[in-house]
Amino acid sequence: MFTLNDIEAIKEKYTAGFQYYLFRVNASSQAHLTTVLKSFSQLKKWQKTSLRLILLFENEIDEKLLPDFKNYKYKNEVVLLKETNENALALTAAAFAYIFFGDYKSSENVYNAFYYNVPVIAADTVSNNLLFKAAVIYAAINVDSLALQLQLIYKNEIYKNQLLLKAAMFLTRFNSNTASQKFIEIVSN
């Protein structure tokens, strides 16, 4: 578990102390990288915010996935990092919100966000709706929809707190201890 001091140290180390959205870039999510960057730009146009965006690459940072990034207006507010054993959980724990446009294989990252009380914006897909129910905020995989959800999490503290409460209840219902107990009850009857 990370303390408040740990969280502040993580933000200081990676984003000069600023809050940030976290997006993991892997084989299933890399196709949506441009959408995430454009949505972040849209948020920056709508709001005067110091929020940053961390792009956490599962493998090597692939510059080919970021065409014309050198010309990106907000490039100084985007941090590109390679995922390591040391930074993966820490970056999740300290995130302002986690953007999940991955597939089922990478859904473990969403559960980590829930565990660390980080709200999740997930792609509005059938599998995500089945997996996460009401514990996440859904966005269509397009610039406007994601930008609206980024803004909603940023501006509406009450909504954000309700979402975190739903995620906590979700974890309580679906943790391994609860699942084991339910399994024993089913088998015993």
Short mmCIF file of N, CA and C in Angstrom, two decimals:
data_model
loop_
_atom_site.label_atom_id
_atom_site.label_comp_id
_atom_site.label_asym_id
_atom_site.label_seq_id
_atom_site.Cartn_x
_atom_site.Cartn_y
_atom_site.Cartn_z
N MET A 1 0.85 -1.18 0.00
CA MET A 1 0.00 0.00 0.00
C MET A 1 0.89 1.24 0.00
N PHE A 2 0.41 2.28 -0.63
CA PHE A 2 1.16 3.53 -0.73
C PHE A 2 0.55 4.57 0.21
N THR A 3 1.42 5.27 0.92
CA THR A 3 0.96 6.33 1.82
C THR A 3 0.77 7.62 1.02
N LEU A 4 0.19 8.63 1.66
CA LEU A 4 0.04 9.93 1.01
C LEU A 4 1.39 10.51 0.64
N ASN A 5 2.38 10.33 1.50
CA ASN A 5 3.74 10.79 1.20
C ASN A 5 4.31 10.07 -0.01
N ASP A 6 4.05 8.75 -0.12
CA ASP A 6 4.51 7.98 -1.29
C ASP A 6 3.88 8.53 -2.56
N ILE A 7 2.57 8.79 -2.50
CA ILE A 7 1.84 9.30 -3.66
C ILE A 7 2.42 10.64 -4.11
N GLU A 8 2.67 11.52 -3.15
CA GLU A 8 3.25 12.83 -3.49
C GLU A 8 4.65 12.68 -4.09
N ALA A 9 5.43 11.74 -3.56
CA ALA A 9 6.78 11.50 -4.08
C ALA A 9 6.73 10.95 -5.50
N ILE A 10 5.77 10.09 -5.78
CA ILE A 10 5.61 9.54 -7.13
C ILE A 10 5.26 10.65 -8.11
N LYS A 11 4.29 11.49 -7.73
CA LYS A 11 3.91 12.61 -8.61
C LYS A 11 5.08 13.56 -8.80
N GLU A 12 5.82 13.81 -7.75
CA GLU A 12 6.98 14.70 -7.84
C GLU A 12 8.02 14.13 -8.81
N LYS A 13 8.26 12.84 -8.70
CA LYS A 13 9.28 12.18 -9.53
C LYS A 13 8.92 12.19 -11.02
N TYR A 14 7.64 11.92 -11.34
CA TYR A 14 7.27 11.73 -12.74
C TYR A 14 6.59 12.92 -13.40
N THR A 15 5.90 13.77 -12.63
CA THR A 15 5.16 14.88 -13.24
C THR A 15 5.39 16.20 -12.53
N ALA A 16 6.52 16.34 -11.87
CA ALA A 16 6.85 17.57 -11.14
C ALA A 16 5.76 17.94 -10.14
N GLY A 17 5.11 16.92 -9.57
CA GLY A 17 4.11 17.15 -8.53
C GLY A 17 2.69 17.33 -9.03
N PHE A 18 2.48 17.32 -10.35
CA PHE A 18 1.14 17.52 -10.90
C PHE A 18 0.34 16.22 -10.93
N GLN A 19 -0.99 16.35 -10.79
CA GLN A 19 -1.89 15.22 -10.96
C GLN A 19 -1.83 14.77 -12.42
N TYR A 20 -2.20 13.51 -12.67
CA TYR A 20 -2.12 13.01 -14.05
C TYR A 20 -3.13 11.90 -14.33
N TYR A 21 -3.49 11.84 -15.61
CA TYR A 21 -4.22 10.70 -16.14
C TYR A 21 -3.18 9.68 -16.56
N LEU A 22 -3.49 8.41 -16.40
CA LEU A 22 -2.58 7.33 -16.78
C LEU A 22 -3.21 6.50 -17.89
N PHE A 23 -2.45 6.27 -18.96
CA PHE A 23 -2.89 5.41 -20.06
C PHE A 23 -1.77 4.44 -20.38
N ARG A 24 -2.06 3.13 -20.24
CA ARG A 24 -1.07 2.10 -20.56
C ARG A 24 -1.14 1.80 -22.05
N VAL A 25 0.03 1.78 -22.66
CA VAL A 25 0.13 1.51 -24.10
C VAL A 25 0.67 0.10 -24.27
N ASN A 26 -0.19 -0.78 -24.80
CA ASN A 26 0.22 -2.15 -25.07
C ASN A 26 -0.35 -2.56 -26.42
N ALA A 27 -0.22 -3.82 -26.78
CA ALA A 27 -0.66 -4.29 -28.09
C ALA A 27 -2.13 -4.00 -28.34
N SER A 28 -2.97 -4.12 -27.31
CA SER A 28 -4.41 -3.91 -27.52
C SER A 28 -4.83 -2.44 -27.44
N SER A 29 -4.08 -1.62 -26.76
CA SER A 29 -4.50 -0.22 -26.58
C SER A 29 -3.78 0.76 -27.51
N GLN A 30 -2.70 0.35 -28.12
CA GLN A 30 -1.89 1.29 -28.91
C GLN A 30 -2.66 1.91 -30.08
N ALA A 31 -3.66 1.20 -30.61
CA ALA A 31 -4.45 1.74 -31.71
C ALA A 31 -5.24 2.98 -31.28
N HIS A 32 -5.41 3.17 -29.99
CA HIS A 32 -6.21 4.28 -29.47
C HIS A 32 -5.37 5.43 -28.92
N LEU A 33 -4.08 5.36 -29.14
CA LEU A 33 -3.16 6.37 -28.61
C LEU A 33 -3.48 7.76 -29.14
N THR A 34 -3.73 7.88 -30.42
CA THR A 34 -4.05 9.19 -31.01
C THR A 34 -5.35 9.74 -30.43
N THR A 35 -6.34 8.87 -30.23
CA THR A 35 -7.61 9.30 -29.63
C THR A 35 -7.37 9.86 -28.23
N VAL A 36 -6.54 9.18 -27.45
CA VAL A 36 -6.25 9.64 -26.09
C VAL A 36 -5.54 11.00 -26.12
N LEU A 37 -4.56 11.15 -27.00
CA LEU A 37 -3.85 12.43 -27.09
C LEU A 37 -4.78 13.56 -27.53
N LYS A 38 -5.61 13.30 -28.51
CA LYS A 38 -6.54 14.34 -28.99
C LYS A 38 -7.58 14.68 -27.92
N SER A 39 -8.02 13.68 -27.18
CA SER A 39 -8.97 13.94 -26.09
C SER A 39 -8.34 14.78 -24.99
N PHE A 40 -7.08 14.49 -24.69
CA PHE A 40 -6.35 15.28 -23.70
C PHE A 40 -6.22 16.72 -24.18
N SER A 41 -5.94 16.90 -25.46
CA SER A 41 -5.88 18.26 -26.03
C SER A 41 -7.21 18.97 -25.89
N GLN A 42 -8.28 18.24 -26.17
CA GLN A 42 -9.62 18.82 -26.05
C GLN A 42 -9.89 19.27 -24.61
N LEU A 43 -9.53 18.42 -23.65
CA LEU A 43 -9.68 18.79 -22.24
C LEU A 43 -8.90 20.06 -21.93
N LYS A 44 -7.67 20.14 -22.41
CA LYS A 44 -6.83 21.31 -22.14
C LYS A 44 -7.43 22.57 -22.76
N LYS A 45 -8.10 22.45 -23.90
CA LYS A 45 -8.76 23.60 -24.52
C LYS A 45 -9.97 24.04 -23.70
N TRP A 46 -10.71 23.07 -23.13
CA TRP A 46 -11.91 23.39 -22.38
C TRP A 46 -11.62 23.90 -20.99
N GLN A 47 -10.55 23.41 -20.38
CA GLN A 47 -10.26 23.71 -18.98
C GLN A 47 -8.85 24.26 -18.83
N LYS A 48 -8.70 25.18 -17.93
CA LYS A 48 -7.37 25.63 -17.53
C LYS A 48 -6.92 24.68 -16.43
N THR A 49 -6.18 23.65 -16.79
CA THR A 49 -5.80 22.64 -15.82
C THR A 49 -4.32 22.31 -15.93
N SER A 50 -3.75 21.99 -14.81
CA SER A 50 -2.33 21.61 -14.78
C SER A 50 -2.17 20.09 -14.90
N LEU A 51 -3.28 19.37 -15.06
CA LEU A 51 -3.21 17.92 -15.18
C LEU A 51 -2.27 17.50 -16.31
N ARG A 52 -1.61 16.40 -16.08
CA ARG A 52 -0.70 15.82 -17.06
C ARG A 52 -1.28 14.50 -17.57
N LEU A 53 -0.62 13.95 -18.57
CA LEU A 53 -0.98 12.64 -19.11
C LEU A 53 0.29 11.80 -19.14
N ILE A 54 0.25 10.64 -18.50
CA ILE A 54 1.38 9.71 -18.57
C ILE A 54 0.99 8.58 -19.51
N LEU A 55 1.83 8.37 -20.52
CA LEU A 55 1.69 7.24 -21.42
C LEU A 55 2.71 6.20 -20.98
N LEU A 56 2.23 5.11 -20.45
CA LEU A 56 3.09 4.07 -19.88
C LEU A 56 3.16 2.91 -20.88
N PHE A 57 4.29 2.79 -21.54
CA PHE A 57 4.48 1.78 -22.58
C PHE A 57 4.87 0.45 -21.96
N GLU A 58 4.12 -0.58 -22.31
CA GLU A 58 4.39 -1.93 -21.80
C GLU A 58 5.77 -2.42 -22.24
N ASN A 59 6.12 -2.13 -23.47
CA ASN A 59 7.44 -2.49 -23.99
C ASN A 59 8.25 -1.22 -24.17
N GLU A 60 9.08 -1.19 -25.15
CA GLU A 60 9.87 0.02 -25.41
C GLU A 60 8.96 1.16 -25.87
N ILE A 61 9.36 2.39 -25.59
CA ILE A 61 8.62 3.55 -26.08
C ILE A 61 8.80 3.58 -27.59
N ASP A 62 7.70 3.47 -28.31
CA ASP A 62 7.72 3.38 -29.76
C ASP A 62 7.30 4.73 -30.35
N GLU A 63 8.28 5.49 -30.81
CA GLU A 63 8.02 6.82 -31.38
C GLU A 63 7.15 6.74 -32.64
N LYS A 64 7.15 5.59 -33.32
CA LYS A 64 6.33 5.44 -34.53
C LYS A 64 4.84 5.49 -34.21
N LEU A 65 4.49 5.16 -32.98
CA LEU A 65 3.09 5.22 -32.57
C LEU A 65 2.63 6.65 -32.32
N LEU A 66 3.58 7.57 -32.27
CA LEU A 66 3.28 8.98 -31.98
C LEU A 66 3.72 9.87 -33.15
N PRO A 67 3.07 9.74 -34.30
CA PRO A 67 3.49 10.55 -35.44
C PRO A 67 3.35 12.04 -35.13
N ASP A 68 4.37 12.79 -35.48
CA ASP A 68 4.38 14.25 -35.27
C ASP A 68 4.23 14.66 -33.81
N PHE A 69 4.65 13.82 -32.89
CA PHE A 69 4.55 14.17 -31.47
C PHE A 69 5.36 15.43 -31.16
N LYS A 70 6.44 15.64 -31.89
CA LYS A 70 7.27 16.84 -31.65
C LYS A 70 6.48 18.12 -31.89
N ASN A 71 5.40 18.04 -32.69
CA ASN A 71 4.57 19.20 -32.98
C ASN A 71 3.31 19.27 -32.11
N TYR A 72 3.14 18.30 -31.24
CA TYR A 72 1.95 18.24 -30.39
C TYR A 72 1.96 19.41 -29.42
N LYS A 73 0.88 20.16 -29.40
CA LYS A 73 0.80 21.39 -28.61
C LYS A 73 1.09 21.17 -27.12
N TYR A 74 0.65 20.06 -26.57
CA TYR A 74 0.78 19.82 -25.13
C TYR A 74 1.86 18.78 -24.82
N LYS A 75 2.85 18.63 -25.68
CA LYS A 75 3.87 17.59 -25.48
C LYS A 75 4.62 17.76 -24.16
N ASN A 76 4.73 18.99 -23.66
CA ASN A 76 5.42 19.21 -22.39
C ASN A 76 4.58 18.77 -21.19
N GLU A 77 3.32 18.44 -21.43
CA GLU A 77 2.44 17.98 -20.37
C GLU A 77 2.12 16.50 -20.50
N VAL A 78 2.84 15.84 -21.41
CA VAL A 78 2.69 14.39 -21.61
C VAL A 78 4.03 13.75 -21.27
N VAL A 79 3.97 12.73 -20.43
CA VAL A 79 5.18 12.02 -20.01
C VAL A 79 5.15 10.63 -20.63
N LEU A 80 6.23 10.28 -21.33
CA LEU A 80 6.36 8.96 -21.94
C LEU A 80 7.29 8.13 -21.07
N LEU A 81 6.79 6.98 -20.61
CA LEU A 81 7.59 6.11 -19.74
C LEU A 81 7.49 4.67 -20.19
N LYS A 82 8.55 3.93 -19.94
CA LYS A 82 8.53 2.49 -20.15
C LYS A 82 8.11 1.85 -18.83
N GLU A 83 7.18 0.90 -18.91
CA GLU A 83 6.70 0.22 -17.71
C GLU A 83 7.78 -0.69 -17.15
N THR A 84 7.95 -0.62 -15.84
CA THR A 84 8.88 -1.50 -15.13
C THR A 84 8.16 -2.10 -13.93
N ASN A 85 8.75 -3.08 -13.32
CA ASN A 85 8.17 -3.64 -12.10
C ASN A 85 8.09 -2.59 -11.01
N GLU A 86 9.05 -1.67 -10.99
CA GLU A 86 9.10 -0.64 -9.95
C GLU A 86 8.07 0.45 -10.13
N ASN A 87 7.74 0.81 -11.39
CA ASN A 87 6.87 1.97 -11.57
C ASN A 87 5.41 1.64 -11.87
N ALA A 88 5.10 0.42 -12.28
CA ALA A 88 3.74 0.10 -12.74
C ALA A 88 2.68 0.34 -11.67
N LEU A 89 2.81 -0.28 -10.53
CA LEU A 89 1.81 -0.09 -9.47
C LEU A 89 1.87 1.31 -8.87
N ALA A 90 3.07 1.82 -8.72
CA ALA A 90 3.22 3.16 -8.13
C ALA A 90 2.51 4.21 -8.99
N LEU A 91 2.69 4.14 -10.30
CA LEU A 91 2.04 5.11 -11.18
C LEU A 91 0.52 4.96 -11.16
N THR A 92 0.05 3.74 -11.04
CA THR A 92 -1.39 3.52 -10.93
C THR A 92 -1.92 4.10 -9.62
N ALA A 93 -1.24 3.83 -8.53
CA ALA A 93 -1.68 4.28 -7.21
C ALA A 93 -1.75 5.81 -7.11
N ALA A 94 -0.87 6.49 -7.81
CA ALA A 94 -0.80 7.95 -7.69
C ALA A 94 -1.60 8.68 -8.77
N ALA A 95 -2.21 7.95 -9.69
CA ALA A 95 -2.93 8.58 -10.81
C ALA A 95 -4.18 9.31 -10.34
N PHE A 96 -4.50 10.37 -11.03
CA PHE A 96 -5.76 11.10 -10.81
C PHE A 96 -6.91 10.26 -11.36
N ALA A 97 -6.68 9.64 -12.53
CA ALA A 97 -7.65 8.72 -13.13
C ALA A 97 -6.90 7.83 -14.11
N TYR A 98 -7.46 6.66 -14.35
CA TYR A 98 -6.86 5.66 -15.24
C TYR A 98 -7.75 5.49 -16.47
N ILE A 99 -7.15 5.56 -17.64
CA ILE A 99 -7.87 5.39 -18.90
C ILE A 99 -7.60 3.97 -19.39
N PHE A 100 -8.67 3.19 -19.57
CA PHE A 100 -8.52 1.79 -19.98
C PHE A 100 -9.20 1.55 -21.32
N PHE A 101 -8.38 1.45 -22.36
CA PHE A 101 -8.86 1.07 -23.70
C PHE A 101 -8.19 -0.22 -24.12
N GLY A 102 -7.88 -1.07 -23.14
CA GLY A 102 -7.21 -2.34 -23.41
C GLY A 102 -8.20 -3.48 -23.58
N ASP A 103 -7.68 -4.69 -23.56
CA ASP A 103 -8.52 -5.87 -23.72
C ASP A 103 -8.58 -6.64 -22.40
N TYR A 104 -9.27 -7.75 -22.44
CA TYR A 104 -9.49 -8.56 -21.25
C TYR A 104 -8.18 -8.94 -20.56
N LYS A 105 -7.15 -9.25 -21.35
CA LYS A 105 -5.87 -9.68 -20.77
C LYS A 105 -5.23 -8.61 -19.90
N SER A 106 -5.52 -7.35 -20.19
CA SER A 106 -4.91 -6.28 -19.39
C SER A 106 -5.89 -5.68 -18.38
N SER A 107 -7.02 -6.34 -18.16
CA SER A 107 -8.02 -5.81 -17.23
C SER A 107 -7.53 -5.82 -15.78
N GLU A 108 -6.50 -6.59 -15.49
CA GLU A 108 -5.91 -6.60 -14.14
C GLU A 108 -5.54 -5.18 -13.70
N ASN A 109 -5.13 -4.36 -14.67
CA ASN A 109 -4.75 -2.99 -14.36
C ASN A 109 -5.92 -2.17 -13.83
N VAL A 110 -7.12 -2.48 -14.30
CA VAL A 110 -8.31 -1.79 -13.80
C VAL A 110 -8.55 -2.16 -12.34
N TYR A 111 -8.40 -3.44 -12.02
CA TYR A 111 -8.58 -3.87 -10.63
C TYR A 111 -7.54 -3.22 -9.71
N ASN A 112 -6.33 -3.04 -10.23
CA ASN A 112 -5.31 -2.33 -9.44
C ASN A 112 -5.74 -0.89 -9.18
N ALA A 113 -6.30 -0.24 -10.20
CA ALA A 113 -6.79 1.13 -10.02
C ALA A 113 -7.89 1.16 -8.96
N PHE A 114 -8.82 0.21 -9.02
CA PHE A 114 -9.87 0.14 -8.00
C PHE A 114 -9.25 0.01 -6.61
N TYR A 115 -8.28 -0.88 -6.50
CA TYR A 115 -7.63 -1.15 -5.21
C TYR A 115 -7.00 0.12 -4.63
N TYR A 116 -6.41 0.94 -5.51
CA TYR A 116 -5.74 2.16 -5.05
C TYR A 116 -6.65 3.38 -5.08
N ASN A 117 -7.97 3.14 -5.23
CA ASN A 117 -8.95 4.22 -5.16
C ASN A 117 -8.74 5.26 -6.27
N VAL A 118 -8.49 4.76 -7.47
CA VAL A 118 -8.29 5.61 -8.64
C VAL A 118 -9.47 5.38 -9.58
N PRO A 119 -10.19 6.44 -9.97
CA PRO A 119 -11.32 6.25 -10.88
C PRO A 119 -10.85 5.80 -12.26
N VAL A 120 -11.71 5.03 -12.93
CA VAL A 120 -11.35 4.45 -14.23
C VAL A 120 -12.33 4.92 -15.30
N ILE A 121 -11.78 5.35 -16.42
CA ILE A 121 -12.56 5.62 -17.62
C ILE A 121 -12.24 4.48 -18.57
N ALA A 122 -13.25 3.69 -18.92
CA ALA A 122 -13.04 2.51 -19.75
C ALA A 122 -13.77 2.64 -21.07
N ALA A 123 -13.24 1.94 -22.07
CA ALA A 123 -13.91 1.88 -23.37
C ALA A 123 -15.28 1.25 -23.19
N ASP A 124 -16.27 1.82 -23.84
CA ASP A 124 -17.63 1.31 -23.75
C ASP A 124 -17.79 0.12 -24.69
N THR A 125 -17.35 -1.04 -24.18
CA THR A 125 -17.44 -2.28 -24.93
C THR A 125 -18.28 -3.28 -24.15
N VAL A 126 -18.78 -4.29 -24.84
CA VAL A 126 -19.59 -5.32 -24.19
C VAL A 126 -18.78 -6.00 -23.09
N SER A 127 -17.54 -6.37 -23.39
CA SER A 127 -16.73 -7.08 -22.39
C SER A 127 -16.45 -6.21 -21.17
N ASN A 128 -16.16 -4.93 -21.37
CA ASN A 128 -15.92 -4.05 -20.22
C ASN A 128 -17.19 -3.88 -19.39
N ASN A 129 -18.34 -3.76 -20.04
CA ASN A 129 -19.60 -3.63 -19.30
C ASN A 129 -19.88 -4.89 -18.49
N LEU A 130 -19.55 -6.05 -19.03
CA LEU A 130 -19.74 -7.30 -18.30
C LEU A 130 -18.74 -7.42 -17.15
N LEU A 131 -17.52 -6.99 -17.38
CA LEU A 131 -16.47 -7.11 -16.36
C LEU A 131 -16.65 -6.12 -15.21
N PHE A 132 -16.90 -4.88 -15.53
CA PHE A 132 -16.80 -3.81 -14.53
C PHE A 132 -18.13 -3.21 -14.09
N LYS A 133 -19.20 -3.55 -14.77
CA LYS A 133 -20.53 -3.05 -14.42
C LYS A 133 -20.51 -1.53 -14.24
N ALA A 134 -20.98 -1.02 -13.11
CA ALA A 134 -21.08 0.43 -12.87
C ALA A 134 -19.87 0.98 -12.12
N ALA A 135 -18.81 0.19 -12.02
CA ALA A 135 -17.63 0.62 -11.24
C ALA A 135 -16.71 1.55 -12.02
N VAL A 136 -16.98 1.74 -13.31
CA VAL A 136 -16.16 2.63 -14.14
C VAL A 136 -17.08 3.60 -14.86
N ILE A 137 -16.49 4.64 -15.41
CA ILE A 137 -17.22 5.54 -16.30
C ILE A 137 -16.85 5.11 -17.72
N TYR A 138 -17.85 5.00 -18.57
CA TYR A 138 -17.61 4.50 -19.93
C TYR A 138 -17.51 5.64 -20.92
N ALA A 139 -16.64 5.45 -21.91
CA ALA A 139 -16.47 6.40 -23.00
C ALA A 139 -16.43 5.61 -24.31
N ALA A 140 -17.13 6.12 -25.30
CA ALA A 140 -16.97 5.56 -26.64
C ALA A 140 -15.53 5.83 -27.06
N ILE A 141 -15.00 5.00 -27.91
CA ILE A 141 -13.61 5.18 -28.32
C ILE A 141 -13.56 6.22 -29.43
N ASN A 142 -13.81 7.46 -29.02
CA ASN A 142 -13.65 8.60 -29.94
C ASN A 142 -13.25 9.81 -29.11
N VAL A 143 -12.74 10.81 -29.79
CA VAL A 143 -12.15 11.97 -29.13
C VAL A 143 -13.15 12.70 -28.23
N ASP A 144 -14.33 13.01 -28.76
CA ASP A 144 -15.29 13.81 -27.99
C ASP A 144 -15.80 13.08 -26.75
N SER A 145 -16.12 11.80 -26.90
CA SER A 145 -16.63 11.04 -25.76
C SER A 145 -15.59 10.94 -24.65
N LEU A 146 -14.37 10.59 -25.00
CA LEU A 146 -13.32 10.49 -23.98
C LEU A 146 -13.04 11.85 -23.36
N ALA A 147 -12.98 12.90 -24.16
CA ALA A 147 -12.72 14.24 -23.62
C ALA A 147 -13.80 14.65 -22.63
N LEU A 148 -15.06 14.32 -22.93
CA LEU A 148 -16.15 14.64 -22.00
C LEU A 148 -15.98 13.90 -20.68
N GLN A 149 -15.56 12.65 -20.74
CA GLN A 149 -15.38 11.87 -19.51
C GLN A 149 -14.16 12.35 -18.73
N LEU A 150 -13.10 12.72 -19.43
CA LEU A 150 -11.93 13.30 -18.75
C LEU A 150 -12.35 14.56 -17.99
N GLN A 151 -13.17 15.37 -18.64
CA GLN A 151 -13.64 16.61 -18.01
C GLN A 151 -14.58 16.31 -16.84
N LEU A 152 -15.47 15.35 -16.99
CA LEU A 152 -16.40 15.01 -15.92
C LEU A 152 -15.65 14.58 -14.66
N ILE A 153 -14.66 13.73 -14.82
CA ILE A 153 -13.86 13.28 -13.66
C ILE A 153 -13.11 14.46 -13.05
N TYR A 154 -12.64 15.36 -13.90
CA TYR A 154 -11.88 16.52 -13.43
C TYR A 154 -12.76 17.52 -12.66
N LYS A 155 -13.94 17.80 -13.19
CA LYS A 155 -14.76 18.88 -12.65
C LYS A 155 -15.74 18.45 -11.57
N ASN A 156 -16.20 17.22 -11.60
CA ASN A 156 -17.29 16.82 -10.72
C ASN A 156 -16.79 15.89 -9.62
N GLU A 157 -16.42 16.49 -8.51
CA GLU A 157 -15.87 15.74 -7.37
C GLU A 157 -16.90 14.76 -6.79
N ILE A 158 -18.16 15.17 -6.77
CA ILE A 158 -19.21 14.29 -6.24
C ILE A 158 -19.33 13.05 -7.11
N TYR A 159 -19.37 13.24 -8.42
CA TYR A 159 -19.46 12.10 -9.33
C TYR A 159 -18.25 11.19 -9.18
N LYS A 160 -17.08 11.80 -9.11
CA LYS A 160 -15.85 11.03 -8.95
C LYS A 160 -15.90 10.18 -7.67
N ASN A 161 -16.35 10.77 -6.57
CA ASN A 161 -16.45 10.05 -5.31
C ASN A 161 -17.49 8.92 -5.37
N GLN A 162 -18.60 9.15 -6.05
CA GLN A 162 -19.60 8.10 -6.22
C GLN A 162 -19.03 6.93 -7.03
N LEU A 163 -18.26 7.26 -8.05
CA LEU A 163 -17.62 6.24 -8.88
C LEU A 163 -16.63 5.42 -8.05
N LEU A 164 -15.86 6.10 -7.21
CA LEU A 164 -14.90 5.40 -6.35
C LEU A 164 -15.61 4.50 -5.34
N LEU A 165 -16.74 4.94 -4.85
CA LEU A 165 -17.54 4.13 -3.94
C LEU A 165 -18.04 2.86 -4.63
N LYS A 166 -18.51 3.01 -5.86
CA LYS A 166 -18.96 1.84 -6.63
C LYS A 166 -17.80 0.88 -6.89
N ALA A 167 -16.62 1.42 -7.18
CA ALA A 167 -15.45 0.56 -7.41
C ALA A 167 -15.08 -0.19 -6.13
N ALA A 168 -15.16 0.49 -4.99
CA ALA A 168 -14.85 -0.16 -3.71
C ALA A 168 -15.85 -1.28 -3.42
N MET A 169 -17.12 -1.02 -3.69
CA MET A 169 -18.14 -2.06 -3.49
C MET A 169 -17.91 -3.22 -4.45
N PHE A 170 -17.51 -2.90 -5.67
CA PHE A 170 -17.21 -3.93 -6.66
C PHE A 170 -16.08 -4.83 -6.15
N LEU A 171 -15.02 -4.22 -5.64
CA LEU A 171 -13.90 -5.01 -5.11
C LEU A 171 -14.34 -5.88 -3.95
N THR A 172 -15.18 -5.35 -3.10
CA THR A 172 -15.67 -6.12 -1.96
C THR A 172 -16.46 -7.33 -2.42
N ARG A 173 -17.29 -7.14 -3.43
CA ARG A 173 -18.11 -8.24 -3.93
C ARG A 173 -17.29 -9.30 -4.65
N PHE A 174 -16.23 -8.87 -5.33
CA PHE A 174 -15.51 -9.79 -6.20
C PHE A 174 -14.08 -10.09 -5.78
N ASN A 175 -13.75 -9.87 -4.53
CA ASN A 175 -12.40 -10.22 -4.10
C ASN A 175 -12.27 -11.73 -3.96
N SER A 176 -11.07 -12.23 -3.86
CA SER A 176 -10.86 -13.68 -3.84
C SER A 176 -11.47 -14.34 -2.61
N ASN A 177 -11.47 -13.67 -1.47
CA ASN A 177 -12.08 -14.26 -0.27
C ASN A 177 -13.58 -14.43 -0.44
N THR A 178 -14.22 -13.39 -0.96
CA THR A 178 -15.66 -13.46 -1.18
C THR A 178 -15.98 -14.53 -2.22
N ALA A 179 -15.21 -14.57 -3.28
CA ALA A 179 -15.44 -15.57 -4.33
C ALA A 179 -15.28 -16.98 -3.77
N SER A 180 -14.27 -17.19 -2.95
CA SER A 180 -14.05 -18.51 -2.34
C SER A 180 -15.23 -18.90 -1.46
N GLN A 181 -15.69 -17.95 -0.65
CA GLN A 181 -16.82 -18.22 0.24
C GLN A 181 -18.07 -18.57 -0.56
N LYS A 182 -18.34 -17.81 -1.63
CA LYS A 182 -19.51 -18.10 -2.46
C LYS A 182 -19.40 -19.47 -3.11
N PHE A 183 -18.20 -19.81 -3.56
CA PHE A 183 -17.97 -21.11 -4.18
C PHE A 183 -18.27 -22.23 -3.17
N ILE A 184 -17.79 -22.07 -1.94
CA ILE A 184 -18.02 -23.09 -0.90
C ILE A 184 -19.52 -23.21 -0.62
N GLU A 185 -20.22 -22.08 -0.57
CA GLU A 185 -21.67 -22.11 -0.34
C GLU A 185 -22.39 -22.85 -1.44
N ILE A 186 -22.00 -22.62 -2.68
CA ILE A 186 -22.64 -23.27 -3.82
C ILE A 186 -22.38 -24.77 -3.79
N VAL A 187 -21.14 -25.15 -3.56
CA VAL A 187 -20.76 -26.56 -3.54
C VAL A 187 -21.41 -27.29 -2.37
N SER A 188 -21.56 -26.62 -1.24
CA SER A 188 -22.14 -27.24 -0.04
C SER A 188 -23.62 -27.50 -0.16
N ASN A 189 -24.32 -26.74 -0.97
CA ASN A 189 -25.79 -26.88 -1.08
C ASN A 189 -26.21 -27.94 -2.05
#
